[in-house]
CSV table of C-alpha atoms in Angstrom, one decimal:
chain,number,residue,atom,x,y,z
B,287,MET,CA,-40.8,-47.3,-25.4
B,288,PHE,CA,-43.5,-45.0,-25.9
B,289,THR,CA,-46.6,-45.1,-28.3
B,290,ASP,CA,-47.5,-41.5,-29.0
B,291,GLU,CA,-47.4,-37.9,-27.9
B,292,GLN,CA,-50.3,-38.8,-25.4
B,293,ASP,CA,-48.3,-41.6,-24.1
B,294,ILE,CA,-45.7,-39.3,-23.1
B,295,ASP,CA,-47.9,-36.3,-22.0
B,296,ARG,CA,-49.3,-39.1,-19.3
B,297,THR,CA,-46.0,-40.3,-18.2
B,298,LEU,CA,-44.5,-36.7,-18.2
B,299,LYS,CA,-47.9,-35.5,-15.8
B,300,ALA,CA,-47.4,-38.8,-13.5
B,301,ALA,CA,-43.7,-38.0,-13.3
B,302,LEU,CA,-44.4,-34.3,-12.1
B,303,ASP,CA,-47.2,-35.3,-9.7
B,304,VAL,CA,-44.9,-34.5,-6.8
B,305,ARG,CA,-45.4,-32.5,-3.9
B,306,PRO,CA,-42.9,-30.7,-1.7
B,307,SER,CA,-42.3,-31.9,2.1
B,308,ALA,CA,-44.8,-31.0,4.9
B,309,ASP,CA,-42.0,-28.6,6.2
B,310,PHE,CA,-41.6,-26.7,3.1
B,311,GLU,CA,-43.5,-23.5,4.1
B,312,ALA,CA,-41.9,-23.6,7.5
B,313,GLY,CA,-38.6,-23.7,5.8
B,314,VAL,CA,-39.2,-21.0,3.6
B,315,ARG,CA,-40.2,-18.8,6.7
B,316,SER,CA,-37.0,-20.0,8.6
B,317,ARG,CA,-34.6,-18.8,5.8
B,318,ILE,CA,-36.6,-15.5,5.6
B,319,GLU,CA,-36.1,-14.9,9.2
B,320,GLN,CA,-32.4,-15.7,9.0
B,321,GLU,CA,-32.1,-13.3,6.2
B,322,ARG,CA,-33.4,-10.7,8.1
B,323,SER,CA,-31.5,-11.4,11.2
B,324,THR,CA,-28.2,-11.5,9.1
B,325,VAL,CA,-29.4,-7.8,7.7
B,326,ARG,CA,-29.9,-6.7,11.0
B,327,ARG,CA,-26.4,-7.9,12.2
B,328,GLY,CA,-25.1,-6.5,8.8
B,329,ALA,CA,-26.4,-3.0,9.8
B,330,TRP,CA,-24.7,-2.6,12.8
B,331,PRO,CA,-21.1,-2.1,11.2
B,332,ALA,CA,-22.4,0.2,8.4
B,333,TRP,CA,-24.2,2.0,11.1
B,334,LEU,CA,-21.1,2.5,13.1
B,335,ALA,CA,-19.1,3.3,10.2
B,336,ALA,CA,-21.8,6.1,9.1
B,337,ALA,CA,-21.9,7.5,12.4
B,338,ALA,CA,-17.7,7.5,12.4
B,339,VAL,CA,-17.8,9.4,9.1
B,340,ILE,CA,-20.8,12.0,10.6
B,341,VAL,CA,-18.3,12.5,13.4
B,342,LEU,CA,-15.3,13.0,11.6
B,343,VAL,CA,-17.2,15.3,9.0
B,344,ALA,CA,-18.5,17.3,12.0
B,345,GLY,CA,-15.1,17.4,13.5
B,346,GLY,CA,-13.9,18.9,10.5
B,347,TRP,CA,-16.6,21.4,10.0
B,348,LEU,CA,-15.6,22.8,13.6
B,349,VAL,CA,-12.0,23.0,12.9
B,350,VAL,CA,-12.8,25.1,9.5
B,351,ARG,CA,-15.3,27.0,11.3
B,352,ASP,CA,-13.0,27.9,14.0
B,353,ALA,CA,-10.3,28.9,11.2
B,354,GLU,CA,-12.8,31.2,9.6
B,355,VAL,CA,-13.8,32.8,12.7
B,356,GLN,CA,-10.1,33.8,13.7
B,357,PRO,CA,-9.5,37.3,12.1
B,358,GLU,CA,-6.7,37.4,9.7
B,359,PRO,CA,-3.5,38.9,11.0
B,360,GLN,CA,-3.2,42.5,10.5
B,361,GLN,CA,0.1,44.9,9.7
B,362,ALA,CA,1.3,46.6,13.0
B,363,GLU,CA,1.8,49.8,10.9
B,364,HIS,CA,-1.6,50.2,9.4
B,365,VAL,CA,-4.1,48.2,11.7
B,366,PRO,CA,-3.8,47.4,15.6
B,367,ALA,CA,-3.4,43.5,16.5
B,368,PRO,CA,-6.6,41.8,17.2
B,369,ALA,CA,-7.1,40.6,20.6
B,370,PRO,CA,-6.8,36.6,20.7
B,371,ALA,CA,-9.7,34.8,20.2
B,372,PRO,CA,-11.1,33.1,23.7
B,373,SER,CA,-10.4,29.7,22.5
B,374,ASP,CA,-6.9,30.4,21.4
B,375,PRO,CA,-4.6,30.8,24.5
B,376,ALA,CA,-1.5,32.1,22.1
B,377,PRO,CA,-1.4,35.9,22.0
B,378,ALA,CA,-1.8,37.5,18.4
B,379,VAL,CA,1.7,38.0,16.5
B,380,THR,CA,2.5,41.2,15.4
B,381,LEU,CA,4.3,40.8,12.1
B,382,PRO,CA,7.5,42.9,11.8
B,383,ALA,CA,8.0,45.2,8.7
B,384,SER,CA,9.3,43.2,5.8
B,385,PRO,CA,9.5,43.2,1.9
B,386,VAL,CA,6.7,40.6,2.2
B,387,VAL,CA,4.6,42.6,4.4
B,388,ALA,CA,5.4,46.0,2.3
B,389,GLU,CA,4.1,44.0,-0.9
B,390,ALA,CA,1.0,42.9,0.7
B,391,ALA,CA,0.5,46.6,1.7
B,392,PRO,CA,-1.9,47.5,-0.9
B,393,GLU,CA,-4.3,45.0,0.6
B,394,ALA,CA,-4.6,46.9,4.2
B,395,PRO,CA,-7.4,48.9,3.3
B,396,LEU,CA,-9.3,45.8,2.2
B,397,ARG,CA,-8.3,44.2,5.4
B,398,GLU,CA,-9.7,47.4,7.5
B,399,ASP,CA,-13.1,47.3,5.4
B,400,ARG,CA,-13.5,43.7,6.3
B,401,ALA,CA,-12.6,44.2,10.0
B,402,ALA,CA,-15.3,47.1,9.7
B,403,VAL,CA,-17.9,44.4,8.5
B,404,PRO,CA,-19.7,42.2,11.4
B,405,PRO,CA,-17.7,38.9,12.0
B,406,ARG,CA,-20.5,36.9,11.1
B,407,MET,CA,-20.8,38.1,7.5
B,408,ALA,CA,-17.1,38.4,7.1
B,409,ARG,CA,-17.2,34.4,7.4
B,410,ARG,CA,-17.3,32.4,4.2
B,411,ALA,CA,-20.4,31.0,3.4
B,412,GLU,CA,-20.3,27.5,5.1
B,413,PRO,CA,-21.3,24.8,3.4
B,414,GLU,CA,-24.6,23.1,4.2
B,415,VAL,CA,-24.6,19.9,5.3
B,416,ILE,CA,-27.2,17.5,5.0
B,417,VAL,CA,-27.8,15.4,8.4
B,418,PRO,CA,-29.9,12.5,8.3
B,419,ALA,CA,-32.7,12.6,11.1
B,420,ASN,CA,-31.3,9.9,13.2
B,421,GLN,CA,-28.0,11.3,13.6
B,422,ILE,CA,-28.5,14.8,14.5
B,423,GLU,CA,-28.5,13.9,18.5
B,424,LEU,CA,-25.1,12.2,18.0
B,425,ILE,CA,-23.8,15.6,16.4
B,426,GLN,CA,-25.4,17.7,18.9
B,427,ARG,CA,-23.6,15.7,21.5
B,428,LEU,CA,-20.4,15.8,20.1
B,429,LEU,CA,-20.8,19.7,20.0
B,430,ARG,CA,-21.7,19.9,23.4
B,431,ASP,CA,-18.6,17.7,24.4
B,432,VAL,CA,-16.4,20.0,22.3
B,433,GLU,CA,-17.7,23.2,23.8
B,434,ALA,CA,-17.4,21.9,27.1
B,435,GLY,CA,-14.1,20.8,26.6
B,436,ARG,CA,-14.6,16.9,27.0
B,437,VAL,CA,-13.3,16.3,23.6
B,438,GLU,CA,-9.9,17.9,22.5
B,439,MET,CA,-10.2,18.9,18.9
B,440,PRO,CA,-7.1,19.9,16.8
B,441,LYS,CA,-5.9,23.5,17.0
B,442,PRO,CA,-5.5,25.0,13.5
B,443,GLU,CA,-2.0,25.5,12.5
B,444,ALA,CA,-0.9,29.1,13.0
B,445,VAL,CA,-0.8,30.9,9.3
B,446,ALA,CA,2.8,29.9,7.6
B,447,ALA,CA,5.3,32.7,7.1
B,448,ALA,CA,6.2,33.5,3.7
B,449,PRO,CA,8.9,31.3,2.5
B,450,ALA,CA,12.6,32.8,2.4
B,451,GLN,CA,13.8,34.1,-1.1
B,452,LEU,CA,16.1,31.6,-2.5
B,453,SER,CA,19.3,32.8,-4.2
B,454,VAL,CA,20.1,30.7,-7.4
B,455,PRO,CA,23.6,31.4,-8.6
B,456,PRO,CA,23.4,31.5,-12.3
B,457,VAL,CA,24.4,28.4,-14.2
B,458,ALA,CA,26.9,28.8,-17.1
B,459,VAL,CA,26.5,25.8,-19.5
B,460,ASP,CA,29.3,25.5,-22.2
B,461,PRO,CA,28.6,24.8,-25.6
B,462,ILE,CA,29.1,21.5,-27.0
B,463,PRO,CA,31.2,21.2,-30.0
B,464,VAL,CA,29.8,20.1,-33.0
B,465,PRO,CA,31.7,18.0,-35.4
B,466,SER,CA,32.5,19.7,-38.5
B,467,LEU,CA,30.8,18.5,-41.8
B,468,ASP,CA,33.7,19.1,-44.2
B,469,PRO,CA,35.2,15.7,-44.7
B,470,ASP,CA,38.8,17.4,-45.2
B,471,VAL,CA,38.5,18.7,-41.8
B,472,PRO,CA,39.5,16.0,-38.9
B,473,PRO,CA,36.6,15.6,-36.2
B,474,ALA,CA,37.1,17.5,-32.9
B,475,PRO,CA,38.6,15.7,-30.1
B,476,PRO,CA,35.8,14.1,-27.9
B,477,VAL,CA,34.3,15.7,-24.9
B,478,LYS,CA,35.1,14.6,-21.8
B,479,GLY,CA,32.7,12.7,-20.1
B,480,LEU,CA,31.0,11.7,-23.3
B,481,LYS,CA,31.3,8.1,-24.7
S,2,MET,CA,-46.7,-2.4,11.5
S,3,HIS,CA,-44.6,-4.1,14.5
S,4,GLU,CA,-41.1,-4.1,15.2
S,5,ALA,CA,-39.4,-7.6,15.2
S,6,ALA,CA,-37.7,-8.2,18.3
S,7,SER,CA,-34.2,-9.6,18.0
S,8,PRO,CA,-31.0,-10.5,20.3
S,9,TRP,CA,-29.7,-7.3,18.7
S,10,GLN,CA,-30.6,-3.6,19.6
S,11,ALA,CA,-31.1,-2.8,15.7
S,12,ARG,CA,-35.2,-3.4,15.1
S,13,VAL,CA,-36.7,-4.0,11.6
S,14,ALA,CA,-40.0,-2.9,11.0
S,15,VAL,CA,-42.2,-5.7,9.7
S,16,ASP,CA,-45.2,-4.7,7.5
S,17,GLU,CA,-48.2,-7.3,8.7
S,18,PRO,CA,-50.5,-7.0,5.8
S,19,LEU,CA,-47.7,-7.4,3.3
S,20,GLU,CA,-46.4,-10.6,5.6
S,21,ARG,CA,-50.1,-11.9,5.7
S,22,GLU,CA,-50.3,-11.8,1.7
S,23,PHE,CA,-47.2,-13.1,1.2
S,24,ALA,CA,-48.0,-16.1,3.6
S,25,ASP,CA,-51.1,-16.7,1.2
S,26,ARG,CA,-49.2,-16.5,-1.9
S,27,LEU,CA,-46.7,-19.1,0.0
S,28,ARG,CA,-49.6,-21.3,0.7
S,29,GLU,CA,-50.9,-21.0,-2.7
S,30,SER,CA,-47.8,-21.8,-4.8
S,31,SER,CA,-45.5,-23.8,-3.0
S,32,THR,CA,-46.5,-27.1,-5.1
S,33,LEU,CA,-46.1,-25.1,-8.3
S,34,ALA,CA,-42.4,-23.7,-7.1
S,35,PHE,CA,-41.5,-27.3,-6.1
S,36,ARG,CA,-43.0,-28.8,-9.4
S,37,VAL,CA,-41.0,-26.3,-11.4
S,38,ALA,CA,-37.8,-27.0,-9.7
S,39,TYR,CA,-38.3,-30.9,-9.8
S,40,GLY,CA,-38.6,-30.7,-13.5
S,41,VAL,CA,-35.4,-29.5,-14.1
S,42,LEU,CA,-33.6,-31.2,-10.9
S,43,ARG,CA,-35.3,-34.4,-10.5
S,44,HIS,CA,-34.2,-34.4,-7.0
S,45,ARG,CA,-36.6,-33.7,-4.2
S,46,GLU,CA,-34.2,-32.4,-1.8
S,47,ASP,CA,-32.4,-29.9,-4.4
S,48,ALA,CA,-35.8,-28.9,-5.9
S,49,GLU,CA,-36.9,-27.9,-2.3
S,50,ASP,CA,-33.9,-26.0,-1.8
S,51,VAL,CA,-34.0,-24.1,-4.9
S,52,ALA,CA,-37.9,-23.5,-4.4
S,53,GLN,CA,-37.2,-22.1,-1.0
S,54,GLU,CA,-34.7,-19.9,-2.4
S,55,ALA,CA,-36.8,-18.6,-4.9
S,56,PHE,CA,-39.6,-17.5,-2.2
S,57,VAL,CA,-37.1,-15.9,-0.1
S,58,ARG,CA,-36.2,-13.6,-3.3
S,59,ALA,CA,-39.8,-13.3,-4.1
S,60,HIS,CA,-40.0,-11.9,-0.3
S,61,ARG,CA,-37.4,-9.3,-0.8
S,62,SER,CA,-39.2,-7.8,-3.9
S,63,PHE,CA,-42.7,-8.8,-2.7
S,64,ALA,CA,-43.8,-4.9,-2.6
S,65,ARG,CA,-43.8,-5.1,-6.7
S,66,LEU,CA,-44.9,-8.6,-6.9
S,67,ARG,CA,-48.3,-8.5,-4.8
S,68,ASP,CA,-50.5,-9.1,-7.8
S,69,ARG,CA,-51.1,-12.7,-7.9
S,70,ASP,CA,-50.4,-13.6,-11.8
S,71,ARG,CA,-47.5,-11.5,-11.7
S,72,PHE,CA,-46.1,-13.2,-8.5
S,73,ARG,CA,-46.6,-16.6,-9.9
S,74,ALA,CA,-45.0,-15.5,-13.2
S,75,TRP,CA,-42.1,-14.3,-11.4
S,76,LEU,CA,-41.7,-17.1,-9.2
S,77,VAL,CA,-41.8,-19.7,-12.2
S,78,ARG,CA,-39.0,-17.8,-14.1
S,79,THR,CA,-37.0,-17.6,-11.2
S,80,THR,CA,-37.5,-21.1,-9.7
S,81,TRP,CA,-36.6,-22.2,-13.5
S,82,ARG,CA,-33.5,-20.1,-14.0
S,83,LEU,CA,-32.1,-20.8,-10.0
S,84,ALA,CA,-32.7,-24.9,-10.9
S,85,ILE,CA,-30.7,-24.5,-14.3
S,86,ASP,CA,-28.1,-22.5,-12.5
S,87,ARG,CA,-28.0,-25.2,-9.9
S,88,ILE,CA,-27.3,-27.8,-12.5
S,89,ARG,CA,-24.7,-25.9,-14.1
S,90,ASN,CA,-22.9,-25.2,-10.9
S,91,GLU,CA,-23.0,-28.9,-9.8
S,92,ARG,CA,-19.2,-30.3,-9.4
S,93,ARG,CA,-20.3,-34.0,-9.1
S,94,ARG,CA,-23.3,-35.8,-11.0
S,95,ILE,CA,-25.6,-37.3,-8.5
S,96,ALA,CA,-28.1,-40.0,-9.3
S,97,ARG,CA,-31.0,-38.4,-10.1
S,98,GLU,CA,-34.2,-39.9,-8.5
S,99,GLN,CA,-37.1,-40.7,-10.8
S,100,VAL,CA,-40.1,-40.6,-8.8
S,101,VAL,CA,-42.9,-42.3,-10.7
S,102,ALA,CA,-46.6,-42.1,-9.6
S,103,PRO,CA,-47.2,-45.2,-7.8
S,104,MET,CA,-49.9,-47.6,-9.7
S,105,PRO,CA,-52.0,-50.0,-7.8
S,106,GLU,CA,-50.9,-53.5,-8.0
S,107,THR,CA,-47.6,-52.5,-9.9
S,108,SER,CA,-45.1,-55.3,-10.3
S,109,VAL,CA,-41.5,-55.0,-9.8
S,110,GLU,CA,-41.2,-55.4,-13.6
S,111,GLN,CA,-43.5,-52.7,-14.3
S,112,MET,CA,-41.8,-50.3,-11.7
S,113,ALA,CA,-38.7,-50.9,-13.5
S,114,THR,CA,-40.2,-50.3,-17.0
S,115,GLU,CA,-41.9,-47.3,-15.6
S,116,ARG,CA,-38.6,-45.8,-14.3
S,117,GLU,CA,-36.6,-46.7,-17.6
S,118,ARG,CA,-39.5,-44.8,-19.3
S,119,ALA,CA,-39.4,-42.1,-17.4
S,120,ARG,CA,-35.7,-41.5,-17.5
S,121,ALA,CA,-35.8,-41.6,-21.2
S,122,LEU,CA,-38.4,-39.1,-21.0
S,123,TRP,CA,-36.3,-36.5,-18.9
S,124,GLN,CA,-33.1,-37.2,-20.9
S,125,ALA,CA,-35.4,-36.0,-24.1
S,126,ILE,CA,-36.9,-33.2,-22.4
S,127,ASP,CA,-33.3,-32.0,-21.4
S,128,THR,CA,-32.3,-32.1,-25.0
S,129,LEU,CA,-35.2,-29.4,-26.0
S,130,PRO,CA,-34.7,-25.9,-26.1
S,131,GLY,CA,-35.1,-23.8,-23.2
S,132,LYS,CA,-38.4,-22.1,-24.2
S,133,LEU,CA,-40.0,-25.6,-25.3
S,134,ARG,CA,-38.8,-27.3,-22.3
S,135,MET,CA,-40.4,-24.8,-20.1
S,136,ALA,CA,-43.5,-24.9,-22.1
S,137,ILE,CA,-43.8,-28.5,-21.9
S,138,VAL,CA,-43.1,-28.8,-18.2
S,139,LEU,CA,-45.5,-26.3,-16.8
S,140,ALA,CA,-48.1,-27.6,-19.5
S,141,ALA,CA,-47.6,-30.9,-17.7
S,142,ILE,CA,-48.1,-29.8,-14.2
S,143,GLU,CA,-51.6,-30.5,-13.1
S,144,GLY,CA,-54.1,-28.0,-13.4
S,145,HIS,CA,-52.4,-25.9,-16.2
S,146,ASP,CA,-54.0,-25.3,-19.4
S,147,VAL,CA,-53.0,-23.3,-22.2
S,148,ALA,CA,-54.0,-20.0,-20.9
S,149,GLU,CA,-52.5,-21.1,-17.6
S,150,VAL,CA,-49.3,-21.5,-19.1
S,151,GLY,CA,-49.6,-18.4,-21.1
S,152,ARG,CA,-50.0,-16.3,-18.0
S,153,LEU,CA,-47.2,-18.0,-16.2
S,154,LEU,CA,-44.7,-17.3,-19.1
S,155,GLU,CA,-46.3,-14.2,-19.9
S,156,ILE,CA,-46.9,-14.7,-23.7
S,157,PRO,CA,-49.7,-15.1,-25.7
S,158,ALA,CA,-51.6,-18.5,-25.8
S,159,GLY,CA,-50.9,-18.8,-29.4
S,160,THR,CA,-47.3,-19.0,-28.6
S,161,VAL,CA,-47.5,-21.4,-26.1
S,162,LYS,CA,-49.5,-23.8,-28.5
S,163,SER,CA,-46.8,-23.6,-30.7
S,164,ARG,CA,-44.2,-24.1,-28.5
S,165,LEU,CA,-46.0,-27.3,-27.3
S,166,PHE,CA,-46.7,-28.5,-30.5
S,167,LEU,CA,-42.6,-28.5,-31.5
S,168,ALA,CA,-41.8,-29.7,-28.1
S,169,ARG,CA,-44.2,-32.7,-28.4
S,170,GLN,CA,-43.2,-33.2,-32.2
S,171,GLN,CA,-39.4,-33.4,-30.8
S,172,LEU,CA,-40.0,-35.6,-28.0
S,173,ALA,CA,-42.0,-37.9,-30.3
S,174,GLU,CA,-39.3,-38.0,-32.8
S,175,LYS,CA,-37.0,-39.2,-30.0
S,176,LEU,CA,-39.0,-41.6,-28.0
S,177,CYS,CA,-41.6,-43.1,-30.2
S,178,SER,CA,-41.5,-45.6,-32.9
S,179,PRO,CA,-42.1,-44.2,-36.5
S,180,THR,CA,-45.1,-46.0,-36.8
S,181,ASN,CA,-46.9,-44.6,-33.6
S,182,ARG,CA,-46.0,-41.2,-33.9
S,183,ILE,CA,-49.1,-39.1,-34.1
S,184,SER,CA,-48.7,-35.3,-34.1
S,185,THR,CA,-51.2,-33.4,-32.6
S,186,GLY,CA,-51.8,-29.7,-32.6
S,187,ARG,CA,-52.9,-29.6,-28.8
C-alpha cells in the first residue's frame, strides 16, 4: 500500500492539510462570552449568600456585644442592683439571699472592682471581624437599622438561675449469690429474674 | 480596562490589552489547534469543537500563557488531551471522515484508493504509543520542523528526532511491504 516512509509522510501531510471553518474564531469568542455571562449569573447567588452570612455574623456580633455590655447581676447584700440598660425594658432583678448566692459571696469583691472599672474596659476583648470593603456599607446600614429600631434583634436571654439541688436516695444493691465451687455442696437456687 | 455591559447588574472588568493579545494568539494558532484535534479525531465538527474548547480554557489561564511559545505548547497539549478524552468518552462510533487533499484530475478510482490508504494510515497511527503519535502528527502539520515540534512539546530536538524515527519505523512495518521499507533517520 505504501512504498516507503516518505510515502507515509506525504500521505499524512496531505491528510492533515485541513483548515477550520471561517467562523471558527467567532465560535471561540462566542463561547468565551457565554462563559463570562455564566460566571456573572453564577456570581449572584454566591454574592447573596455571602451578604446573608455577613448579615448573620453582624447580627450575632451585636447580640454578643449587648450581652457583654450589660453588667453582671450583683448581690443585694453587698452591692446595690444596677440600673437597667436603656435597651432593656425589664427592671434589674435583685437576687434573694440563698445558699447559691452565699457560695458566690467570695466573688463579690471582684465584682465590686469590676464595677469600678469603666464599662468599656470591663468588656472582654471583642474579636476582630475582617469585612470585605464592598460589604462595609451593607453592615453599616444594618447597624443603623438596628439602632433606629427598624430591625428587631433577638433579646439575650436572662441569666439562668442555678439548678436546684437534686436529692437522690441511696440505692441498695443486694449481692449476687455466687455458687460454691465445692462439688459436694449443692448449687444455690437460681436468682429470680435471671435465666 | 472597561466593564463589559450585561443584562445582569453585576459587571465584569475586561482587560483590553490582554484581550487583544489573546485575539492575536487565536488568529495565529487556530489552524494549529484544529489540525492537532483533527489528527486525533478525523472529524471536522468534533475537531472544531475540541479546538474551540481548548481556546476557551486558554483564555481562562491567559495571564500566565502570554509568552507565544508557551501558549502554543500549552494549546497543543490541551487540545490533544481533550481530543483523546473525547474519543474515550464517545458512546457510539461515528464514521470518521477522512479528508484527502484533492488532487487535480483525480479519478473516482484514485480517490477510493487514496481514501483506503488514509484509512489504513490513521489506523496504524492510532496504534502508536501516545508520545510517538503526537510527535509524528505534529511533524506532519505543515511548517513544523524538528525544532518547532520540540518547542511545542517542550522537549529537546534530539528527543523529537528519536521519537519520529521510532514512529516512522513502526508505521513502515505496518504499512509498507518488506522489500520497500527504508528506515530514514530524519
